[in-house]
Coordinates of C-alpha atoms in Angstrom, one line a residue:
X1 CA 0.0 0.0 0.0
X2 CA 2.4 2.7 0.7
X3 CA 5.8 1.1 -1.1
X4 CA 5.9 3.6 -3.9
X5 CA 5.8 6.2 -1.4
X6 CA 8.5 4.4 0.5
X7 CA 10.9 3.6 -2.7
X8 CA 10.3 7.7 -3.5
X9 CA 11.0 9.1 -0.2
X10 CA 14.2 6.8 -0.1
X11 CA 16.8 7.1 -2.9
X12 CA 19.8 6.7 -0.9
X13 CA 18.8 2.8 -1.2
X14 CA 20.6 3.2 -4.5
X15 CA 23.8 4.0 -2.8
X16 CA 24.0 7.3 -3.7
X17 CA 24.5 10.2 -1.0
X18 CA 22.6 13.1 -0.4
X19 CA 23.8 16.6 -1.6
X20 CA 24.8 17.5 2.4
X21 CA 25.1 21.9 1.4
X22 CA 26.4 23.8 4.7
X23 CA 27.5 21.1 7.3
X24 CA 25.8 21.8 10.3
X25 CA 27.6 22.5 13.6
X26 CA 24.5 20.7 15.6
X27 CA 25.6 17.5 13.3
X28 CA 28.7 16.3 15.6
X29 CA 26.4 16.3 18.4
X30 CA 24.1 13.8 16.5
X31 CA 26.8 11.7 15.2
X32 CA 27.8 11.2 18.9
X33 CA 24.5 9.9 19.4
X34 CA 24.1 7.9 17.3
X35 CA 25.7 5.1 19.0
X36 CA 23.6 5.4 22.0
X37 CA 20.1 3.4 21.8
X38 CA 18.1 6.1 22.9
X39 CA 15.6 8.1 20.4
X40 CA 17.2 11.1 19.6
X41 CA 14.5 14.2 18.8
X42 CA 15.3 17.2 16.5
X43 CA 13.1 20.0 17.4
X44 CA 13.1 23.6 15.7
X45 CA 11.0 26.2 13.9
X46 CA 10.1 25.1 10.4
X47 CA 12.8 25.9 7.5
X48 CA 15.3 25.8 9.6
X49 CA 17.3 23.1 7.8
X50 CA 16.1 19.8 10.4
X51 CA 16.1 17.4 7.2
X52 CA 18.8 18.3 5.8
X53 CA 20.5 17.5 8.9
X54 CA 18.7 14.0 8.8
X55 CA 20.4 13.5 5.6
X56 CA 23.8 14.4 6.5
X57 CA 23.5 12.0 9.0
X58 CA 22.6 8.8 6.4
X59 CA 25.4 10.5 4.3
X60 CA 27.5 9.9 7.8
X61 CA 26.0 6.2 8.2
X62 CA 26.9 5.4 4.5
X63 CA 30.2 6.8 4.2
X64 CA 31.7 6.6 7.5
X65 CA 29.9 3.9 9.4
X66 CA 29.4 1.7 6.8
X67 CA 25.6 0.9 7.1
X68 CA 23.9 -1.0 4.7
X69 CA 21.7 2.0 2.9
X70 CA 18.4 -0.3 3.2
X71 CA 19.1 -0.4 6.4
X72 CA 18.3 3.5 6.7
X73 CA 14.4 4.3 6.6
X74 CA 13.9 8.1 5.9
X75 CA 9.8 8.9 6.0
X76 CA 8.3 12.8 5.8
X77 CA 5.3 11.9 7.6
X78 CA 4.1 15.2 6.4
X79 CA 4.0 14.8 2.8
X80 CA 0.4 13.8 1.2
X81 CA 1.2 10.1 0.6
X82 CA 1.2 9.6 4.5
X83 CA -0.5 12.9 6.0
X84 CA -3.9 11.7 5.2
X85 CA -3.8 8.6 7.4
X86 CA -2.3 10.8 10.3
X87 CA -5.3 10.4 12.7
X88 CA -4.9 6.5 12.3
X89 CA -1.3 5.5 14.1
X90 CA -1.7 2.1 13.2
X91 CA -0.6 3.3 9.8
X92 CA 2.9 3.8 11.2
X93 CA 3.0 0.2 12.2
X94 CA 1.9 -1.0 8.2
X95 CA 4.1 1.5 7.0
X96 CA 7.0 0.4 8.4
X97 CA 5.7 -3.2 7.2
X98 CA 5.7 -2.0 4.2
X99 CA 9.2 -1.3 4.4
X100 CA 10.6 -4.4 6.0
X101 CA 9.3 -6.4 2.9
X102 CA 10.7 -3.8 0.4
X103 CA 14.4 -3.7 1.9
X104 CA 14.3 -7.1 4.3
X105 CA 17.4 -5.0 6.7
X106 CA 19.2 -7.4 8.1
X107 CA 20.8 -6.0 11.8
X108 CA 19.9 -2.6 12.9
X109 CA 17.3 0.1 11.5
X110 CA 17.9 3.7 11.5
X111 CA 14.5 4.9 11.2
X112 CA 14.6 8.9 11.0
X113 CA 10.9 10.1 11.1
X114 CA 10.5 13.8 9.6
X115 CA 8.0 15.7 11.1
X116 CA 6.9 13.3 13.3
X117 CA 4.1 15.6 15.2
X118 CA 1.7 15.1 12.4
X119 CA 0.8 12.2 13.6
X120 CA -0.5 12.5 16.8
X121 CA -0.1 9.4 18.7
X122 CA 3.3 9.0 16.9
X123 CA 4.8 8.3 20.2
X124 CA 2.9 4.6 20.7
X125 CA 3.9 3.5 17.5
X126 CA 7.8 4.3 18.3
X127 CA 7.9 2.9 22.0
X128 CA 6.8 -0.3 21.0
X129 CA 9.2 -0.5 17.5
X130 CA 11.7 0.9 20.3
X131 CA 11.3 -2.0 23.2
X132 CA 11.4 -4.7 20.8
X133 CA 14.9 -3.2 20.5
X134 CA 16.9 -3.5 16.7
X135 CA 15.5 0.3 15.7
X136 CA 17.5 3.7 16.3
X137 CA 14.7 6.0 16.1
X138 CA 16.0 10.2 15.1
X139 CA 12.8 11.9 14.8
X140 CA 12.1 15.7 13.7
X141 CA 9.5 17.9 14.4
X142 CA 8.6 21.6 14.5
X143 CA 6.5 21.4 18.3
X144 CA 8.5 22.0 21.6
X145 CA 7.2 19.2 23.5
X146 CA 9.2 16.9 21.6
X147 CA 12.2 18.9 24.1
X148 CA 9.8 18.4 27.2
X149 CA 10.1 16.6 30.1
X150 CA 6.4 15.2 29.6
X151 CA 7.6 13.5 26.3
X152 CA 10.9 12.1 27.2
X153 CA 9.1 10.8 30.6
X154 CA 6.6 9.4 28.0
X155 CA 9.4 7.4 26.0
X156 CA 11.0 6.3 29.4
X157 CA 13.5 8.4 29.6
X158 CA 15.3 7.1 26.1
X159 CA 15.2 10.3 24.3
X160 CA 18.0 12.6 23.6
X161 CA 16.3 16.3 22.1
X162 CA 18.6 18.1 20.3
X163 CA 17.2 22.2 19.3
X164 CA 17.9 22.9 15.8
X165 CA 18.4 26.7 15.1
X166 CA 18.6 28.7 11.2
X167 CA 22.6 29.0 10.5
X168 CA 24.9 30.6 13.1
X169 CA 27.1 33.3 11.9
X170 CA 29.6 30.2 11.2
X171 CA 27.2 28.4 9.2
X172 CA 26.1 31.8 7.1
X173 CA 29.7 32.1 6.4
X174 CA 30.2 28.9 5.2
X175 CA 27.5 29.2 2.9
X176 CA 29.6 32.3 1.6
X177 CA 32.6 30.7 1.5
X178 CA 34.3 32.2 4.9
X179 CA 35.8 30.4 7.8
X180 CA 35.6 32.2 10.9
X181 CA 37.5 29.6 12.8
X182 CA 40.7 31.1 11.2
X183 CA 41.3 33.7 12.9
X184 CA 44.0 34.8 10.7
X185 CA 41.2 34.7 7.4
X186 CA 39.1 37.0 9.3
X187 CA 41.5 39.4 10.4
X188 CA 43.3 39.9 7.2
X189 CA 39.6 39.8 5.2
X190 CA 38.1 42.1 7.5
X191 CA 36.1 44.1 5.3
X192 CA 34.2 40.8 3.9
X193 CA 33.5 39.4 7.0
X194 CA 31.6 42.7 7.8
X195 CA 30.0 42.4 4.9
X196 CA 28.8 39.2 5.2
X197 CA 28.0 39.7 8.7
X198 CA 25.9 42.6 7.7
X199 CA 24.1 40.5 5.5
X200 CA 23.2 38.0 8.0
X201 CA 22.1 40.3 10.6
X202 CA 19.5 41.8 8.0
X203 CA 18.2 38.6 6.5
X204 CA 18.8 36.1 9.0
X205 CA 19.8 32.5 9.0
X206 CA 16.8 30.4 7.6
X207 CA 19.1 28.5 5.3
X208 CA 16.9 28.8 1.7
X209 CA 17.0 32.6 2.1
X210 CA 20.8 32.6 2.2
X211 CA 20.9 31.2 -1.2
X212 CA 18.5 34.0 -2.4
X213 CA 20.2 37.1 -4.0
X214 CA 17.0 39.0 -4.7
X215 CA 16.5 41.2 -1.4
X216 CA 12.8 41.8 -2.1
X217 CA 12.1 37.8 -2.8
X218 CA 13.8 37.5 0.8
X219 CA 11.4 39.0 2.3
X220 CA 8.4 37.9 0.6
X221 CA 9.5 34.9 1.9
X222 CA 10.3 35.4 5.2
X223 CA 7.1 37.1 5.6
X224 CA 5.4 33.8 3.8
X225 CA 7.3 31.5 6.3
X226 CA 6.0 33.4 9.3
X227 CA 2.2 33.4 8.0
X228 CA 2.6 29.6 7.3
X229 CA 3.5 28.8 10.6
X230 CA 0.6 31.0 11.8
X231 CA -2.2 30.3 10.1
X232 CA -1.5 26.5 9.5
X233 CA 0.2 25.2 12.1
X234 CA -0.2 27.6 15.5
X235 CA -4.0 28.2 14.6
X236 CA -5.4 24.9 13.7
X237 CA -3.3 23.2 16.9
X238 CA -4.7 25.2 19.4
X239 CA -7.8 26.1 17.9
X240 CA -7.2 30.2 17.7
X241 CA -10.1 31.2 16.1
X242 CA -9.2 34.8 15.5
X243 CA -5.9 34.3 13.5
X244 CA -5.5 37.9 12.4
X245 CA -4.8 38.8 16.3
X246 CA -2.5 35.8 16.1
X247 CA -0.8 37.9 13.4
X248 CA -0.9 41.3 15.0
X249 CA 0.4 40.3 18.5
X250 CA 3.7 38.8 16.3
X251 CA 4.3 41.4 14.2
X252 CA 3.9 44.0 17.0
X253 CA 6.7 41.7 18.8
X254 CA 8.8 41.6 16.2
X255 CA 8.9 45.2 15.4
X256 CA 9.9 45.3 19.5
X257 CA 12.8 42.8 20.2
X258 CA 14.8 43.1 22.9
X259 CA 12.6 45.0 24.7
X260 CA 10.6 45.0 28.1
X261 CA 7.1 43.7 28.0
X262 CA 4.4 42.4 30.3
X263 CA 1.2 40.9 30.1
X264 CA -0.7 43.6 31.0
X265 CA 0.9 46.4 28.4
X266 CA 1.1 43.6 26.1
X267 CA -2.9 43.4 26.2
X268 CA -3.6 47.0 26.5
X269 CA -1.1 48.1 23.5
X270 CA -2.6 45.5 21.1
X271 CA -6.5 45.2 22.7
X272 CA -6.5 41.7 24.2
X273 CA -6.9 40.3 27.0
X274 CA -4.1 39.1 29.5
X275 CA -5.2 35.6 29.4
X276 CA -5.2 36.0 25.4
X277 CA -1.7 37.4 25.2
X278 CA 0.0 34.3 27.5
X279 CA -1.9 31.9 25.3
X280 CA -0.5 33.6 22.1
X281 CA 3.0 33.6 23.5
X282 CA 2.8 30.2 24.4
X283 CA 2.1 29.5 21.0
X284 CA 4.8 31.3 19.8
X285 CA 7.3 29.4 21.9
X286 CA 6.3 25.9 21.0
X287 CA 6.7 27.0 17.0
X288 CA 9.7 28.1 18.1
X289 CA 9.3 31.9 16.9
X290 CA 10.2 33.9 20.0
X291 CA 12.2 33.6 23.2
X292 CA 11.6 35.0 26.2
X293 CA 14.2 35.7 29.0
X294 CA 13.8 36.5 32.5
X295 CA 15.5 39.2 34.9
X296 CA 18.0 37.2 37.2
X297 CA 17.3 37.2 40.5
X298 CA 18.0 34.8 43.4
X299 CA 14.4 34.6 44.3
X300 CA 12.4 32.6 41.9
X301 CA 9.2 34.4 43.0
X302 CA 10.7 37.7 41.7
X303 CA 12.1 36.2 38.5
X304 CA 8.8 35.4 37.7
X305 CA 7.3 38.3 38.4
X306 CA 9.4 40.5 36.9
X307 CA 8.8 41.8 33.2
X308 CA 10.3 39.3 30.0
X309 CA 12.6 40.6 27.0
X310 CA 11.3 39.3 23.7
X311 CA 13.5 37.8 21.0
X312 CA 13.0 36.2 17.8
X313 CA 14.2 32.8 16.7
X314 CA 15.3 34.5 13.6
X315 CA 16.6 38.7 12.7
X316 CA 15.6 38.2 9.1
X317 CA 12.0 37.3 9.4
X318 CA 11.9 39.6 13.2
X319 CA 13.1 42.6 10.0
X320 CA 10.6 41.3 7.4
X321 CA 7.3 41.3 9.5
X322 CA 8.4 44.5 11.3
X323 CA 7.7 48.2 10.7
X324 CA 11.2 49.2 10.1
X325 CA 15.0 48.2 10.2
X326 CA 17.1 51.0 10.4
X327 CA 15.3 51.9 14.2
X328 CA 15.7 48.1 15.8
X329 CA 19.1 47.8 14.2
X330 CA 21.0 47.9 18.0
X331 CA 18.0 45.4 19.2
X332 CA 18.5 43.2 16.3
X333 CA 22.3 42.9 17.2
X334 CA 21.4 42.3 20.5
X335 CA 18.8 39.8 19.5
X336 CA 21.3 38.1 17.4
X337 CA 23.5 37.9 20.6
X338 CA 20.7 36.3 22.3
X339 CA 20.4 33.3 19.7
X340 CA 24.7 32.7 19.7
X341 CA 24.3 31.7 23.4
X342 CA 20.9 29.6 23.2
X343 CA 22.9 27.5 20.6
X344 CA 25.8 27.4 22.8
X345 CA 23.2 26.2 25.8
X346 CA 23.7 28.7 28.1
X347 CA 21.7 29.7 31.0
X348 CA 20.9 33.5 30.2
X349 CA 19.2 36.2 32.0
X350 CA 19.2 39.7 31.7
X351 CA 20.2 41.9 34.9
X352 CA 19.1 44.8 36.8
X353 CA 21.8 46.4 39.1
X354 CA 20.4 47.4 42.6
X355 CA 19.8 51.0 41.1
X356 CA 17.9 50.0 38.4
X357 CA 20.9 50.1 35.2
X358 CA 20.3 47.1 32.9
X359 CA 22.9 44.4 31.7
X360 CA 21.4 42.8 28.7
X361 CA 22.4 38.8 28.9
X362 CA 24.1 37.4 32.3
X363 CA 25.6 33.6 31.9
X364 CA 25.2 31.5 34.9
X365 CA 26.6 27.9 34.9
X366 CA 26.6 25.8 38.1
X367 CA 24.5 28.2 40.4
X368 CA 27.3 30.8 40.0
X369 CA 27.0 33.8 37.5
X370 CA 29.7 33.7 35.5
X371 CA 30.0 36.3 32.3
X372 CA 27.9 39.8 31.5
X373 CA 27.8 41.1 27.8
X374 CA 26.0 44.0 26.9
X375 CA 25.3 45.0 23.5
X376 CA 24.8 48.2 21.7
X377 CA 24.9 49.8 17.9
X378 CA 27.7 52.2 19.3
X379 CA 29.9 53.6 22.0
X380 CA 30.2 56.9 20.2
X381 CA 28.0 59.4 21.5
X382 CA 29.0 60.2 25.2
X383 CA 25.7 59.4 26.2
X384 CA 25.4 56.0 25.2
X385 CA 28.6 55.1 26.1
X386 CA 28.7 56.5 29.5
X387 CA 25.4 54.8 29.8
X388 CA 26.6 51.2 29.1
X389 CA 29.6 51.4 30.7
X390 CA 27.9 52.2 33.7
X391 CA 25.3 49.5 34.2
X392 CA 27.9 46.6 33.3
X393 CA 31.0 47.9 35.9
X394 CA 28.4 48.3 38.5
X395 CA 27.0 44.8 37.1
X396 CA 30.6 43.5 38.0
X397 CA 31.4 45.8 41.5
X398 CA 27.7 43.8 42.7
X399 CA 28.7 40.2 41.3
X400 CA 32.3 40.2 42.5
X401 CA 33.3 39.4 39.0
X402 CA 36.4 41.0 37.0
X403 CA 35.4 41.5 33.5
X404 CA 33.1 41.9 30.9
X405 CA 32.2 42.6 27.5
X406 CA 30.4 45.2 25.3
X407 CA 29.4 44.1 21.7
X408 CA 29.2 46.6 19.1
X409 CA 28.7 46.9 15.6
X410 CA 32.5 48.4 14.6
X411 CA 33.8 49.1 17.7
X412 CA 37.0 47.8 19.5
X413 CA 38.7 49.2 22.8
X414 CA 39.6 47.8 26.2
X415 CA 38.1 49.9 29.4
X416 CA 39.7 49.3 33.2
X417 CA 38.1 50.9 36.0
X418 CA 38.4 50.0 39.8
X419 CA 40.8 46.4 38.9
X420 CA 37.7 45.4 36.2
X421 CA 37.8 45.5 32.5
X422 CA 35.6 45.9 30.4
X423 CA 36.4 44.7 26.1
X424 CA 34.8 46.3 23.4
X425 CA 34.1 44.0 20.9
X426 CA 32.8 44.6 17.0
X427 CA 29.8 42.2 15.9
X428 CA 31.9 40.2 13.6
X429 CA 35.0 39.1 15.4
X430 CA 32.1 38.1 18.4
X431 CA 30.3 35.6 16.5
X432 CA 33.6 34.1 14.9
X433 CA 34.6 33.5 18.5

């Protein structure tokens, strides 16, 4: 019943391997994985390059590991052939039948499952393939419970989630040819790696627009991307009736990241109610759209009560469904910022000193905080800069800790004051680490 569908959706079988484009960074922690027998889940908005990372890694299971290519299943439970039987989970179970008698695997199955969430009881089908043990399940998916405790609880504990992001700098680079882990390249080809760099903080990471050249066709489909994840996957999951506020509460975010918000202003600036506006940003977060980060504090209570920052999973579409670019450009660097250390897996936080001046991101591993960066467009006008240097010495005087650092579009300097230091970085030397 569904073997033409399988034989399509499968033409490594033919030895072949897939065209891999810009290696992935999140790839070596899959590849370690892979030898482990728990299920390992790839979560992250849509477009953001999740299959092509499950075919890197059958390109890896081919060429380096040596796995028999029919021993590699690769399904897009999405696609029309499968979608229409995704209220019926028994149709996993046939489907995979199906397959057995097409490729008769001898030894272990790698079983990668794309967009796994559109069936909904996926997860029956893959704990009882998974406890009858020969089957290495990778699924992907676009919802955030697939990175919850509820669903790796649910699979007993056997699943590894790993959070796929649109390229890094590093990645943008290598798409353009650049390697920012040489330090010497980027020093002595300064001028392109600004260039580039300026690129990517205007149209973002979502790996298709980087190989777009028309600025206009970026856009139109960023803005496309956004409205698909919207209107057909946020709305019909949770039933939003009223999409258009769906809409209007995004785009109003997006033309505000980095800033202060709380439910309350939230619901007065864009006339909904408080209830309405955490619903919608709940919905947000598990497309994986926006982030929101809390104000450090030791007490929990006052963490939580405190007002969020708002960041976008991506600067390209946060710039394509906003009002204007030139105004956010210092939030979009900051924003940018944001998304380096979520891919690194830091725990982030913005600060307030006890006199109210604001460190944008503070790193705390192991209980203790351990690094503050602030960012900003500039440290030219006196203002600004006495501003920002400010909040993050005082930052350090109140933490006990001896440096910190100030990211900037073009800027470069080194600031002591009081035994603490203070380096002024510019954009593009920060994200090539």
């Amino acid at each position: 019943m569904f073997e033409q569908a399988i034989v399509d959706q499968n033409p490594h079988w033919g030895g072949q391997p897939y065209n891999e484009g810009v290696r992935r960074d999140v790839l070596g922690k899959i590849l370690e994985f892979l030898d482990l027998p728990h299920i390992i889940s790839l979560v992250g908005v849509r477009r953001a390059g999740k299959s092509t990372i499950a075919r890197q890694a059958i390109n890896y299971l081919m060429g380096e590991k040596g796995i028999n290519p029919k021993n590699i299943l690769f399904l897009n439970l999405e696609t029309p052939q499968f979608s229409r039987f995704r209220n019926d989970v028994a149709s996993l179970e046939r489907i995979y039948d199906d397959y057995l008698k097409l490729a008769a695997p001898e030894g272990t199955v790698y079983c990668f499952l794309d967009e796994v969430h559109f069936f909904p009881e996926w997860q029956v089908f893959v704990k009882d393939r998974f406890e009858r043990k020969g089957i290495k399940f990778i699924v992907t998916g676009s919802n955030s419970r697939l990175l919850s405790s509820e669903f790796i609880t649910l699979l007993s504990g056997r699943a590894l989630p790993v959070e796929v992001f649109p390229f890094s700098f590093a990645e943008f680079a290598r798409a353009r040819g650049l390697d920012v882990g040489d330090r010497l390249e980027a020093l002595r080809d300064r001028h392109r790696f600004r260039g580039v760099f300026d690129e990517y903080l205007r149209f973002g990471g979502f790996p298709e627009i980087a190989f777009i050249e028309d600025s206009a066709l970026r856009k139109e489909v960023l803005v496309m991307y956004a409205r698909n994840i919207l209107y057909q996957d946020i709305a019909p999951r949770f039933g939003v009736k009223k999409a258009q506020e769906l809409e209007n509460l995004f785009f109003y975010l997006t033309s505000n990241v980095a800033s202060l918000y709380s439910f309350n202003r939230l619901a007065a600036l864009v006339g909904l109610t408080d209830k309405t506006v955490k619903e919608y940003l709940s919905f947000f977060a598990d497309a994986h759209l926006l982030f929101t980060l809390d104000s450090f504090d030791f007490s929990v209570k006052e963490q939580i009560r405190s007002p969020k920052k708002i960041y976008a999973i991506d600067t390209g579409m946060a710039a394509a469904t906003a009002f204007s670019f030139s105004e956010n450009f210092g939030h979009y660097l900051e924003n940018l910022v944001f998304l380096a250390l979520r891919q690194q897996g830091r725990e982030i936080y913005y600060y307030k000193t006890a006199t109210g001046l604001e460190v944008d991101f503070v790193c705390r591993e192991k209980g203790a905080l351990t690094e503050f960066i602030q960012v900003a467009r500039d440290l030219q006008g006196e203002k600004t800069r006495t501003r920002e240097l400010k909040a993050l010495f005082r930052a350090l005087e109140e933490t006990g800790l001896q440096s910190g650092t100030i990211v900037t579009y073009e800027d470069e300097d080194e600031i002591s004051e009081g035994g603490r230091t203070i380096r002024v970085v510019p954009a593009y030397r920060y994200f090539c680490g």
